[in-house]
Short mmCIF file of C-alpha atoms in Angstrom, two decimals:
data_model
loop_
_atom_site.label_atom_id
_atom_site.label_comp_id
_atom_site.label_asym_id
_atom_site.label_seq_id
_atom_site.Cartn_x
_atom_site.Cartn_y
_atom_site.Cartn_z
CA MET N 1113 11.95 -9.24 -2.54
CA ARG N 1114 9.52 -6.40 -1.87
CA PHE N 1115 6.01 -6.43 -0.36
CA MET N 1116 3.59 -4.36 0.47
CA MET N 1117 1.39 -4.34 3.48
CA LEU N 1118 -1.90 -2.88 2.65
CA MET N 1119 -4.01 -1.84 5.87
CA ILE N 1120 -7.51 -2.12 5.31
CA PRO N 1121 -9.84 -0.65 8.19
CA LYS N 1122 -12.93 -1.86 7.76
CA GLY N 1123 -15.66 1.33 7.95
CA TYR N 1124 -12.92 3.38 6.30
CA GLU N 1125 -14.89 3.27 2.83
CA LYS N 1126 -17.29 5.49 4.45
CA ALA N 1127 -15.03 7.82 6.46
CA ASP N 1128 -15.82 11.41 6.40
CA PRO N 1129 -13.02 13.90 5.26
CA GLY N 1130 -10.80 15.07 7.81
CA THR N 1131 -10.88 10.96 10.08
CA MET N 1132 -7.85 10.66 11.75
CA PRO N 1133 -6.91 7.70 14.19
CA ASP N 1134 -6.76 8.25 17.72
CA ALA N 1135 -3.31 9.27 19.55
CA LYS N 1136 -3.14 6.41 21.68
CA ALA N 1137 -3.38 4.04 17.77
CA VAL N 1138 -0.62 6.32 16.44
CA ALA N 1139 1.78 6.06 19.17
CA ALA N 1140 1.53 2.10 18.57
CA MET N 1141 1.86 2.31 15.02
CA MET N 1142 4.95 5.02 15.18
CA LYS N 1143 6.88 2.56 17.74
CA TYR N 1144 5.84 -0.56 14.94
CA ASN N 1145 7.35 1.33 12.19
CA GLU N 1146 10.26 2.57 13.91
CA GLU N 1147 10.76 -1.59 14.34
CA LEU N 1148 10.12 -1.95 10.87
CA GLN N 1149 12.92 0.76 10.05
CA LYS N 1150 15.84 -0.59 12.86
CA ALA N 1151 15.22 -3.91 11.36
CA GLY N 1152 16.43 -2.34 7.78
CA VAL N 1153 13.26 -3.98 6.24
CA LEU N 1154 11.31 -0.56 5.80
CA LEU N 1155 11.52 1.46 2.29
CA SER N 1156 8.28 3.24 2.71
CA LEU N 1157 4.90 3.89 4.85
CA ASP N 1158 2.29 6.26 3.75
CA GLY N 1159 -1.45 6.62 5.52
CA LEU N 1160 -4.33 7.43 2.91
CA GLN N 1161 -6.77 10.30 3.25
CA PRO N 1162 -10.58 8.51 3.18
CA LEU N 1163 -12.12 7.79 -0.20
CA SER N 1164 -14.23 11.33 0.32
CA MET N 1165 -11.60 12.66 -0.06
CA GLY N 1166 -10.52 10.70 -3.27
CA ALA N 1167 -11.58 10.21 -7.06
CA ARG N 1168 -11.47 7.49 -9.61
CA VAL N 1169 -10.70 7.36 -13.00
CA SER N 1170 -12.27 4.92 -15.16
CA PHE N 1171 -11.58 3.67 -18.78
CA ALA N 1172 -14.37 1.16 -19.05
CA SER N 1173 -16.04 3.23 -22.08
CA GLY N 1174 -12.76 3.83 -23.86
CA LYS N 1175 -12.55 7.54 -22.91
CA PRO N 1176 -11.79 8.11 -19.57
CA GLN N 1177 -14.21 8.79 -16.91
CA VAL N 1178 -13.23 10.52 -13.83
CA THR N 1179 -15.59 10.08 -10.34
CA ASP N 1180 -15.22 12.00 -7.19
CA GLY N 1181 -15.25 9.80 -3.90
CA PRO N 1182 -16.80 8.64 -1.98
CA PHE N 1183 -17.49 5.75 -3.85
CA ILE N 1184 -20.49 3.99 -2.58
CA GLU N 1185 -19.90 0.72 -4.23
CA THR N 1186 -16.78 0.22 -2.54
CA LYS N 1187 -16.86 -2.58 0.26
CA GLU N 1188 -13.43 -1.78 1.49
CA ALA N 1189 -10.87 1.10 1.65
CA LEU N 1190 -7.11 0.73 1.55
CA GLY N 1191 -6.06 3.34 4.75
CA GLY N 1192 -2.04 3.28 4.56
CA TYR N 1193 0.82 0.92 3.53
CA TRP N 1194 4.31 -0.42 4.08
CA MET N 1195 7.16 -1.31 1.64
CA ILE N 1196 9.15 -3.20 2.91
CA LYS N 1197 12.35 -5.44 1.54
CA VAL N 1198 12.71 -9.06 3.03
CA ASP N 1199 13.69 -12.68 2.13
CA SER N 1200 10.22 -14.47 1.90
CA LYS N 1201 6.61 -14.44 2.02
CA GLN N 1202 6.57 -15.65 5.30
CA GLU N 1203 8.88 -13.03 6.97
CA ALA N 1204 6.39 -10.33 5.24
CA ILE N 1205 3.58 -12.38 7.43
CA GLU N 1206 5.77 -12.21 10.27
CA TRP N 1207 6.01 -8.74 10.27
CA ALA N 1208 2.28 -8.05 9.35
CA LEU N 1209 1.37 -10.32 12.61
CA ARG N 1210 3.57 -7.16 14.98
CA CYS N 1211 1.51 -4.92 13.78
CA PRO N 1212 -0.43 -3.14 16.62
CA ALA N 1213 -3.60 -3.32 14.60
CA SER N 1214 -6.97 -2.91 15.61
CA SER N 1215 -9.91 -5.74 15.41
CA ASN N 1216 -11.61 -3.61 12.60
CA GLU N 1217 -8.04 -3.86 10.46
CA VAL N 1218 -7.12 -6.24 8.04
CA ILE N 1219 -3.68 -6.30 6.46
CA GLU N 1220 -2.93 -7.68 3.10
CA ILE N 1221 0.23 -8.61 1.89
CA ARG N 1222 1.28 -8.41 -2.17
CA GLN N 1223 4.59 -9.44 -3.59
CA VAL N 1224 5.97 -6.27 -5.69
CA HIS N 1225 6.93 -7.46 -9.33
CA GLU N 1226 10.69 -6.64 -9.80
CA PHE N 1227 11.98 -5.90 -13.15
CA SER N 1228 13.90 -9.26 -13.18
CA ASP N 1229 10.14 -10.96 -13.00
CA PHE N 1230 9.48 -9.76 -16.49
CA PRO N 1231 10.07 -12.05 -19.51
CA ALA N 1232 13.18 -10.87 -21.84
CA ASP N 1233 10.76 -9.11 -24.73
CA VAL N 1234 9.20 -6.97 -21.42
CA GLN N 1235 12.80 -6.13 -20.12
CA GLN N 1236 14.23 -4.83 -23.61
CA ALA N 1237 10.72 -2.90 -24.00
CA ALA N 1238 11.53 -0.90 -20.50
CA ALA N 1239 14.96 -0.92 -21.21
CA LYS N 1240 14.41 2.19 -23.45
CA PHE N 1241 13.49 4.26 -20.22
CA PRO N 1242 16.71 3.85 -17.96
CA GLU N 1243 15.57 6.49 -15.56
CA LEU N 1244 12.19 4.95 -14.46
CA LYS N 1245 13.76 1.41 -14.20
CA GLU N 1246 16.21 3.38 -11.34
CA LEU N 1247 12.35 3.83 -9.92
CA HIS N 1248 11.44 0.71 -9.88
CA ARG N 1249 14.52 -0.27 -7.58
CA SER N 1250 14.83 -4.26 -8.84
#
């Protein structure tokens, strides 16, 4: 089973461009990342730039509309993620509990849909795009 562990640092929604964590926090996080890798559960990971560097594309009006960040109405911002492959949600939770996160950070854990989770008709429609199925890693 694949899970995304989503890092949500409180206050990051208002962070200025170029905001970076301190070296001590990065060193602790890199050690944690190495533990994930050595255990063979880490598929990918990345940190994200602040919302002030992003954009949103909204489809609410039927026509795409672009809004540059920061987004005033945002209460939380994703700061980064890990994609892991483990045997259960409980195992994903156990990995999240080991993270050297600070008191202002939250990790949300979400299971990723596998190709086999979808009904037969959806799988048949997707089968027309085999190169994309490979990206799905199911």
